[in-house]
Amino acid sequence: MQVPDVSVVVIAYNDAERLPTAVQSVLDQTLHSVEVVIVDDCSKDSTFEVARALAAKTPDRVRAFQLPENSGGCGAPRNLGIKEATGTYVMFLDSDDVLERNACRNMLEAAESTGSDLVSGLCVRVTVDSRKKKTAGWYPWIYAETRTIDSITELPDLLVFDTLSTNKCYRRGFLLDQGLEFPVGIHYEDLLFSAQAYIAASRITLIPNHVYYWNVQERAASKSISNRRHEIANFVHRMTIHRRVDALLESKGYEDLRYRKDIKFLKHDLALHLRDLALLDQDYQREFARLANEYLAGISPEAYSEVQPLQAICAFLLTREDWENLLPATDALTNPGRITSPLVERDGRIYWCDRHLDSEEGRAILDVTAAGHHTKPLTSLSLGNKLTSYESAGGSVKLSGRVVNPLGRIAPDAKLGAALEFSARRNVSGKTARIPLKTVRHAGDHIEWSGVVDVARAVRPLGVIDAVWDVRLILTVGEDELRTRVSAGGTPLDEAGSVRIRPRLTTLVSDRFVPQITPKGNLSYVLTAESKVAVRTSAMIEGAMHGQPARLAKSGLHRLVTAKRNLSSGETKIRVYHELYSKLPIKKGLVVFESHLGKQYSDSPKAIYEEMRRQGVKFEAVWSYAGAKPTGFPKDATLVRRWSRQYLRALAQAEFWIDNQGFPLALAKRPGTTYIQTWHGTALKRMGFDEPGTKARGLGAQASFQKALDRFDHFLIRGEHDRRTLAKGFRLRDEVLLPVGYPRNDELAAARAKEAGSGVRERGPLAAELGIDPEKKVLLYAPTFRAGPGGKVQAFQAPFSVEEFAERFGDTHTLLIRTHYLNNVTLPPSVRGRVIDVSSHHDVTPLLALADGLITDYSSVMFDYGLLERPMIFFTYDYDEYAQENRGTYFDLKERAPGPVVETEEDLFGAIARFDEEADAKYVAARQRFNTEFSEYDRGDAARRIVAKFFTGSGK
């Protein structure tokens, strides 16, 4: 018999139904030289009979073996499979999973071409009991490209994260020579086996191909071994395996790998068990703490700073066995963003709790200032809400709970109200039941609530589809409404019993509401049947739901839902815009305004709009907004959500489009529409076709981009620099350019003229609104957009210490921080009153007018602020990276900046200290030259000239 290229060891236990599918996925491989070695772990059902039948059907490719007694794990059957395999390479497959069709071929070719002992490919996790069989790659960034390494130290993430044995192909001679076997009699055997294989392999190859489909049933009646986290033995096994892996790494001197594994333990292994901790009894909790803390004692303290704050907080509180603070923290870990602790402010920092702050380690780990809970609007906070008691009788429920009041954000004199809301997961009618609660009151750092809810009267489910109902507490604080889930972990519900209910399909279908705790620890109800009649009827309906008529009905419903979804798709909307709305007549006087893709009411479109209102121009105004709810937009205009049907129709029928960035690229402008593009800043960094990224795009993408740019009928410029840069980068025709300046800067030009005439600088109402001391100098820090890895939007971290600024200059200066509109910043309470976040002020112009000086980097606000002829400081701490490695610049800022250019925090603070004599007096001439070069058309009348030219006729 010819030696097969690959032996696939398929292990099974009590899985007669799924085993044939797994085996068939091997037999269907595009590589034919593959054998199947089935090993049954002494099943109690017919699994081995099925295995032998499969072997008899294809005897030349399938062999079946059975262990004499059940081993209770995956190690023993896999070891027998290695022993019985005859192939040059070995792979492992569980009976409830399948191989990708080309897995063996792709892995064999990689192994043969590189001489690797081990080849690993991408595993795909498939949630088979989800509605759409949700899929997710298993650490896909590891498999972004094909690569071969000679040592696991070259790619530690592979050992740390991908500890599966099943998405790999091993040279059988390598396994035998190294004596590699799975540990027997202990779970999590993959962790140790993979670590041993990674370390022993002389060469490892990774391929980006899908090779293995890991089928997961989240709602399975019988949990898999790794999901039985309620069993303390499960955690004992995990700890034992981790200690063996640690010993292996230490024996090889791989200290860095051990450190990275410590980080992963805090992020993944420990966090998995912590999420369930509040749902388990005290005996489990105490034993879990004992086992975990023995292991945590050996983890590097530095590892805590490498994980998410709540992961570190939970681990730290566990080591202190501080159950009062730990259990709420695990709730927050399970429900990201939820605040389950009242928090505390100490020395200008925000901490998770008021304990353990007497040590440097405790203060570092428990510091949650960066989360911004002290600055975010109250309505944006997800407040923890703990159920404290529950009783049921007949159709009513008596329950009470406590809502966290972090940092006393809900004032003691605030008017409170509360109601419980019941809503179906699969809502048939779209209705919810909201029942007011009689008692809601302030109680120190919590809000307490209680009430009796007549569930039977308030909640009327259909009785079939809407089987699961979630519970929320709606807390009203003054005019604000806060929605919270009710966390039930630790509160007994089983003893309370069920509640009688009357579905709309009568009690013949179902008659009980049973309380349950969701996997995330929240209170919900499940509709069930208790009476014999209801049980029989429910069973009949359940059977009918899986019959042929039901399948046809479900299929029809699925088609309807899909059709409805398609009607809301971007592709359909674009087609409706061009084929329907664009056939409607242009409406004279209809003007659509947009600023920064609908995110703001600001900038030059705002200035033009307000000038039109000032002059009494007769027009129909439409403003677009992005997001769920418009805030800050004018009340005397029609507001339409971006990409809505109303938005598309308004654009199709508008006489004028006015925006500062770009209406959707896919929407063609009609010949009867005039597009006034105000743009949003003079260019330092390269733009359009001058940008390397645009040049790298395909010809089709470049053509689409150019087509969108060609929609501009008029493009505002501030000076000849714009003609040489922006106009050239966007390939705009000269007749499109409108040299009138920026309407948004009219206010700055007016402020400069007024100050020059009177000799007095007026700060106006904004200074009082911000609480600025009139005796202090005001500095505005306005940096450009900062992206995270891969260009992702992220929270902005100030590149200098705001605490240090407040300490050194807070008595004489107020620093305003205004991030780019795509970024946000969180300031610690310690700088309160001395450093102020003004990022929520969408219109930057009043902030520029208020500031005595500007600190920026590469932001185009430098050109606007220059009109005021006030001092500027340029903090370019990453200049080489930005100017050379990013997208490039049109000129060297260091040579032409009208103020000091600094690169370190100390130099920045030095420039602030010398502000008057250096940043101000020394650069007077440079500022004048800067204005002449970049802002020659900004004369303070741009908005008036636009209105005159296009709307009143006086400018023609």
mmCIF file of C-alpha atoms in Angstrom, residues 457-696:
data_model
loop_
_atom_site.group_PDB
_atom_site.id
_atom_site.type_symbol
_atom_site.label_atom_id
_atom_site.label_comp_id
_atom_site.label_asym_id
_atom_site.label_seq_id
_atom_site.Cartn_x
_atom_site.Cartn_y
_atom_site.Cartn_z
ATOM 1 C CA ARG A 457 -51.617 42.420 32.973
ATOM 2 C CA ALA A 458 -48.784 44.528 31.500
ATOM 3 C CA VAL A 459 -47.064 41.967 29.275
ATOM 4 C CA ARG A 460 -49.070 40.261 26.529
ATOM 5 C CA PRO A 461 -46.730 38.167 24.381
ATOM 6 C CA LEU A 462 -47.910 36.507 21.208
ATOM 7 C CA GLY A 463 -46.884 33.195 22.690
ATOM 8 C CA VAL A 464 -44.782 31.495 20.011
ATOM 9 C CA ILE A 465 -42.057 33.585 18.386
ATOM 10 C CA ASP A 466 -41.506 36.086 21.213
ATOM 11 C CA ALA A 467 -40.360 33.525 23.782
ATOM 12 C CA VAL A 468 -37.569 35.544 25.454
ATOM 13 C CA TRP A 469 -38.132 38.940 27.113
ATOM 14 C CA ASP A 470 -35.454 41.277 28.464
ATOM 15 C CA VAL A 471 -35.950 43.625 31.401
ATOM 16 C CA ARG A 472 -34.610 47.170 31.616
ATOM 17 C CA LEU A 473 -34.972 49.884 34.204
ATOM 18 C CA ILE A 474 -35.694 53.294 32.699
ATOM 19 C CA LEU A 475 -34.396 55.888 35.167
ATOM 20 C CA THR A 476 -35.403 59.503 34.573
ATOM 21 C CA VAL A 477 -33.182 62.216 36.021
ATOM 22 C CA GLY A 478 -34.829 65.566 35.424
ATOM 23 C CA GLU A 479 -35.367 65.687 31.647
ATOM 24 C CA ASP A 480 -32.823 62.934 30.956
ATOM 25 C CA GLU A 481 -33.690 59.273 30.477
ATOM 26 C CA LEU A 482 -31.148 56.586 31.390
ATOM 27 C CA ARG A 483 -31.650 52.995 30.223
ATOM 28 C CA THR A 484 -30.069 50.238 32.307
ATOM 29 C CA ARG A 485 -30.092 46.439 32.220
ATOM 30 C CA VAL A 486 -30.957 44.715 35.500
ATOM 31 C CA SER A 487 -28.019 42.590 36.671
ATOM 32 C CA ALA A 488 -29.306 39.540 38.578
ATOM 33 C CA GLY A 489 -26.095 37.661 39.360
ATOM 34 C CA GLY A 490 -26.067 36.522 43.000
ATOM 35 C CA THR A 491 -29.800 37.159 43.522
ATOM 36 C CA PRO A 492 -31.761 33.872 43.821
ATOM 37 C CA LEU A 493 -34.482 33.516 41.200
ATOM 38 C CA ASP A 494 -35.110 29.778 41.088
ATOM 39 C CA GLU A 495 -36.835 29.727 44.467
ATOM 40 C CA ALA A 496 -39.086 32.598 43.441
ATOM 41 C CA GLY A 497 -40.916 30.501 40.888
ATOM 42 C CA SER A 498 -42.600 31.533 37.678
ATOM 43 C CA VAL A 499 -45.289 34.116 36.936
ATOM 44 C CA ARG A 500 -48.656 33.377 35.348
ATOM 45 C CA ILE A 501 -49.064 34.964 31.924
ATOM 46 C CA ARG A 502 -51.839 35.182 29.300
ATOM 47 C CA PRO A 503 -50.420 35.226 25.751
ATOM 48 C CA ARG A 504 -52.499 36.616 22.917
ATOM 49 C CA LEU A 505 -52.678 33.071 21.512
ATOM 50 C CA THR A 506 -54.264 32.017 24.855
ATOM 51 C CA THR A 507 -52.870 29.878 27.643
ATOM 52 C CA LEU A 508 -53.306 26.824 25.430
ATOM 53 C CA VAL A 509 -49.945 27.835 23.899
ATOM 54 C CA SER A 510 -48.010 28.841 27.008
ATOM 55 C CA ASP A 511 -48.939 29.999 30.474
ATOM 56 C CA ARG A 512 -45.795 30.863 32.428
ATOM 57 C CA PHE A 513 -43.083 33.505 32.523
ATOM 58 C CA VAL A 514 -39.950 32.000 34.081
ATOM 59 C CA PRO A 515 -37.193 34.347 35.278
ATOM 60 C CA GLN A 516 -33.688 33.494 34.167
ATOM 61 C CA ILE A 517 -30.218 35.009 34.170
ATOM 62 C CA THR A 518 -28.671 35.615 30.748
ATOM 63 C CA PRO A 519 -25.071 34.565 29.998
ATOM 64 C CA LYS A 520 -24.090 38.178 30.753
ATOM 65 C CA GLY A 521 -25.797 38.076 34.126
ATOM 66 C CA ASN A 522 -28.904 40.130 33.314
ATOM 67 C CA LEU A 523 -32.527 39.461 34.250
ATOM 68 C CA SER A 524 -34.803 38.114 31.521
ATOM 69 C CA TYR A 525 -37.915 35.950 31.194
ATOM 70 C CA VAL A 526 -38.650 32.880 29.112
ATOM 71 C CA LEU A 527 -42.149 31.939 28.034
ATOM 72 C CA THR A 528 -42.925 28.306 28.926
ATOM 73 C CA ALA A 529 -45.842 25.918 29.400
ATOM 74 C CA GLU A 530 -46.775 24.412 32.755
ATOM 75 C CA SER A 531 -50.297 22.957 32.450
ATOM 76 C CA LYS A 532 -50.644 19.634 30.661
ATOM 77 C CA VAL A 533 -52.778 21.204 27.938
ATOM 78 C CA ALA A 534 -50.282 23.987 27.354
ATOM 79 C CA VAL A 535 -47.386 21.510 27.311
ATOM 80 C CA ARG A 536 -49.120 19.370 24.677
ATOM 81 C CA THR A 537 -50.110 22.398 22.580
ATOM 82 C CA SER A 538 -46.618 23.844 22.838
ATOM 83 C CA ALA A 539 -45.111 20.529 21.725
ATOM 84 C CA MET A 540 -47.498 20.384 18.762
ATOM 85 C CA ILE A 541 -46.601 23.932 17.729
ATOM 86 C CA GLU A 542 -42.906 23.199 18.169
ATOM 87 C CA GLY A 543 -43.239 20.168 15.926
ATOM 88 C CA ALA A 544 -45.190 22.138 13.365
ATOM 89 C CA MET A 545 -42.538 24.842 13.391
ATOM 90 C CA HIS A 546 -40.068 22.301 12.012
ATOM 91 C CA GLY A 547 -42.380 20.780 9.411
ATOM 92 C CA GLN A 548 -42.461 21.451 5.670
ATOM 93 C CA PRO A 549 -45.210 24.159 5.823
ATOM 94 C CA ALA A 550 -43.280 25.984 8.541
ATOM 95 C CA ARG A 551 -40.051 25.764 6.558
ATOM 96 C CA LEU A 552 -41.813 27.287 3.557
ATOM 97 C CA ALA A 553 -43.270 30.028 5.740
ATOM 98 C CA LYS A 554 -39.893 30.736 7.295
ATOM 99 C CA SER A 555 -38.311 30.816 3.864
ATOM 100 C CA GLY A 556 -40.920 33.317 2.676
ATOM 101 C CA LEU A 557 -40.429 35.441 5.790
ATOM 102 C CA HIS A 558 -36.677 35.334 5.251
ATOM 103 C CA ARG A 559 -37.138 36.567 1.666
ATOM 104 C CA LEU A 560 -39.341 39.415 2.869
ATOM 105 C CA VAL A 561 -36.821 40.430 5.544
ATOM 106 C CA THR A 562 -34.004 40.250 3.004
ATOM 107 C CA ALA A 563 -35.980 42.352 0.538
ATOM 108 C CA LYS A 564 -36.665 44.945 3.225
ATOM 109 C CA ARG A 565 -32.988 45.008 4.136
ATOM 110 C CA ASN A 566 -32.034 45.412 0.491
ATOM 111 C CA LEU A 567 -34.369 48.397 0.191
ATOM 112 C CA SER A 568 -32.274 50.090 2.856
ATOM 113 C CA SER A 569 -28.937 49.149 1.324
ATOM 114 C CA GLY A 570 -26.586 51.758 -0.060
ATOM 115 C CA GLU A 571 -26.737 50.232 -3.519
ATOM 116 C CA THR A 572 -30.538 50.492 -3.628
ATOM 117 C CA LYS A 573 -30.497 54.061 -2.341
ATOM 118 C CA ILE A 574 -28.035 55.112 -5.020
ATOM 119 C CA ARG A 575 -30.235 53.517 -7.675
ATOM 120 C CA VAL A 576 -33.358 55.240 -6.280
ATOM 121 C CA TYR A 577 -31.489 58.555 -6.268
ATOM 122 C CA HIS A 578 -30.518 58.294 -9.925
ATOM 123 C CA GLU A 579 -33.557 56.508 -11.358
ATOM 124 C CA LEU A 580 -36.349 58.133 -9.349
ATOM 125 C CA TYR A 581 -35.450 61.280 -7.415
ATOM 126 C CA SER A 582 -33.244 62.698 -10.153
ATOM 127 C CA LYS A 583 -36.234 62.624 -12.503
ATOM 128 C CA LEU A 584 -38.125 65.053 -10.251
ATOM 129 C CA PRO A 585 -37.992 68.793 -11.077
ATOM 130 C CA ILE A 586 -35.325 71.036 -9.517
ATOM 131 C CA LYS A 587 -36.876 73.184 -6.774
ATOM 132 C CA LYS A 588 -35.847 76.809 -7.064
ATOM 133 C CA GLY A 589 -34.543 78.163 -3.780
ATOM 134 C CA LEU A 590 -33.828 74.755 -2.247
ATOM 135 C CA VAL A 591 -30.336 74.784 -0.669
ATOM 136 C CA VAL A 592 -28.780 71.720 1.005
ATOM 137 C CA PHE A 593 -26.043 72.474 3.553
ATOM 138 C CA GLU A 594 -23.583 70.018 5.062
ATOM 139 C CA SER A 595 -20.519 70.386 7.284
ATOM 140 C CA HIS A 596 -17.944 67.650 7.892
ATOM 141 C CA LEU A 597 -20.123 64.872 6.462
ATOM 142 C CA GLY A 598 -23.115 65.924 8.545
ATOM 143 C CA LYS A 599 -21.342 65.683 11.890
ATOM 144 C CA GLN A 600 -21.605 69.391 12.740
ATOM 145 C CA TYR A 601 -23.358 72.707 12.265
ATOM 146 C CA SER A 602 -20.177 74.663 11.673
ATOM 147 C CA ASP A 603 -17.570 76.105 9.362
ATOM 148 C CA SER A 604 -18.164 78.050 6.141
ATOM 149 C CA PRO A 605 -21.530 76.435 5.287
ATOM 150 C CA LYS A 606 -22.779 77.741 8.649
ATOM 151 C CA ALA A 607 -21.380 81.228 7.937
ATOM 152 C CA ILE A 608 -23.069 81.350 4.527
ATOM 153 C CA TYR A 609 -26.353 80.068 5.961
ATOM 154 C CA GLU A 610 -26.388 82.668 8.727
ATOM 155 C CA GLU A 611 -25.495 85.470 6.285
ATOM 156 C CA MET A 612 -28.422 84.419 4.100
ATOM 157 C CA ARG A 613 -30.712 84.561 7.132
ATOM 158 C CA ARG A 614 -29.280 87.955 8.127
ATOM 159 C CA GLN A 615 -29.987 89.398 4.704
ATOM 160 C CA GLY A 616 -33.498 87.946 4.590
ATOM 161 C CA VAL A 617 -32.852 85.807 1.517
ATOM 162 C CA LYS A 618 -35.884 83.762 0.602
ATOM 163 C CA PHE A 619 -34.829 80.126 0.320
ATOM 164 C CA GLU A 620 -35.708 76.650 1.574
ATOM 165 C CA ALA A 621 -32.906 75.466 3.876
ATOM 166 C CA VAL A 622 -32.054 71.797 4.421
ATOM 167 C CA TRP A 623 -29.228 70.745 6.768
ATOM 168 C CA SER A 624 -27.925 67.193 6.831
ATOM 169 C CA TYR A 625 -26.918 65.500 10.060
ATOM 170 C CA ALA A 626 -25.128 62.227 10.817
ATOM 171 C CA GLY A 627 -26.052 59.871 13.629
ATOM 172 C CA ALA A 628 -29.290 59.074 15.385
ATOM 173 C CA LYS A 629 -30.211 62.533 16.649
ATOM 174 C CA PRO A 630 -29.248 66.042 15.486
ATOM 175 C CA THR A 631 -27.770 68.333 18.140
ATOM 176 C CA GLY A 632 -26.837 71.980 17.725
ATOM 177 C CA PHE A 633 -28.436 72.407 14.290
ATOM 178 C CA PRO A 634 -30.613 75.425 13.452
ATOM 179 C CA LYS A 635 -34.313 75.194 14.262
ATOM 180 C CA ASP A 636 -35.336 77.300 11.276
ATOM 181 C CA ALA A 637 -34.152 74.686 8.761
ATOM 182 C CA THR A 638 -35.353 71.251 7.694
ATOM 183 C CA LEU A 639 -33.060 68.593 9.150
ATOM 184 C CA VAL A 640 -32.513 65.342 7.246
ATOM 185 C CA ARG A 641 -30.404 62.383 8.292
ATOM 186 C CA ARG A 642 -27.510 61.678 5.969
ATOM 187 C CA TRP A 643 -28.286 58.864 3.491
ATOM 188 C CA SER A 644 -31.984 58.892 4.397
ATOM 189 C CA ARG A 645 -34.628 58.996 1.654
ATOM 190 C CA GLN A 646 -35.376 62.617 2.554
ATOM 191 C CA TYR A 647 -31.676 63.453 2.224
ATOM 192 C CA LEU A 648 -31.394 61.836 -1.188
ATOM 193 C CA ARG A 649 -34.531 63.540 -2.461
ATOM 194 C CA ALA A 650 -33.372 66.944 -1.188
ATOM 195 C CA LEU A 651 -30.011 66.561 -2.939
ATOM 196 C CA ALA A 652 -31.686 65.462 -6.168
ATOM 197 C CA GLN A 653 -34.027 68.479 -6.243
ATOM 198 C CA ALA A 654 -31.725 71.132 -4.755
ATOM 199 C CA GLU A 655 -30.798 74.258 -6.664
ATOM 200 C CA PHE A 656 -27.625 74.563 -4.556
ATOM 201 C CA TRP A 657 -25.328 72.196 -2.708
ATOM 202 C CA ILE A 658 -23.086 73.864 -0.135
ATOM 203 C CA ASP A 659 -20.629 71.836 1.937
ATOM 204 C CA ASN A 660 -17.022 71.811 3.109
ATOM 205 C CA GLN A 661 -15.901 68.241 2.511
ATOM 206 C CA GLY A 662 -17.933 66.286 0.008
ATOM 207 C CA PHE A 663 -21.424 64.977 -0.535
ATOM 208 C CA PRO A 664 -21.516 61.187 -1.136
ATOM 209 C CA LEU A 665 -19.155 60.380 -3.999
ATOM 210 C CA ALA A 666 -21.598 58.005 -5.691
ATOM 211 C CA LEU A 667 -24.304 60.665 -6.149
ATOM 212 C CA ALA A 668 -24.114 62.515 -9.443
ATOM 213 C CA LYS A 669 -24.942 66.216 -9.417
ATOM 214 C CA ARG A 670 -27.686 67.248 -11.800
ATOM 215 C CA PRO A 671 -26.965 69.946 -14.435
ATOM 216 C CA GLY A 672 -29.479 72.289 -12.812
ATOM 217 C CA THR A 673 -27.770 72.128 -9.413
ATOM 218 C CA THR A 674 -24.908 74.460 -8.459
ATOM 219 C CA TYR A 675 -22.310 72.923 -6.156
ATOM 220 C CA ILE A 676 -20.393 75.429 -3.967
ATOM 221 C CA GLN A 677 -17.508 73.628 -2.284
ATOM 222 C CA THR A 678 -16.183 75.812 0.560
ATOM 223 C CA TRP A 679 -13.491 73.318 1.617
ATOM 224 C CA HIS A 680 -12.172 73.276 5.195
ATOM 225 C CA GLY A 681 -8.576 74.373 5.280
ATOM 226 C CA THR A 682 -5.454 75.496 3.500
ATOM 227 C CA ALA A 683 -3.187 72.554 2.749
ATOM 228 C CA LEU A 684 0.079 71.729 4.462
ATOM 229 C CA LYS A 685 -0.144 67.996 3.844
ATOM 230 C CA ARG A 686 -0.493 66.748 0.280
ATOM 231 C CA MET A 687 -4.041 66.307 -0.976
ATOM 232 C CA GLY A 688 -5.976 64.540 -3.713
ATOM 233 C CA PHE A 689 -3.897 63.183 -6.563
ATOM 234 C CA ASP A 690 -0.738 64.579 -4.936
ATOM 235 C CA GLU A 691 -1.240 62.135 -2.060
ATOM 236 C CA PRO A 692 0.706 58.837 -2.393
ATOM 237 C CA GLY A 693 -2.340 56.817 -1.307
ATOM 238 C CA THR A 694 -4.443 58.193 -4.154
ATOM 239 C CA LYS A 695 -1.713 57.523 -6.677
ATOM 240 C CA ALA A 696 -1.517 53.925 -5.485
#
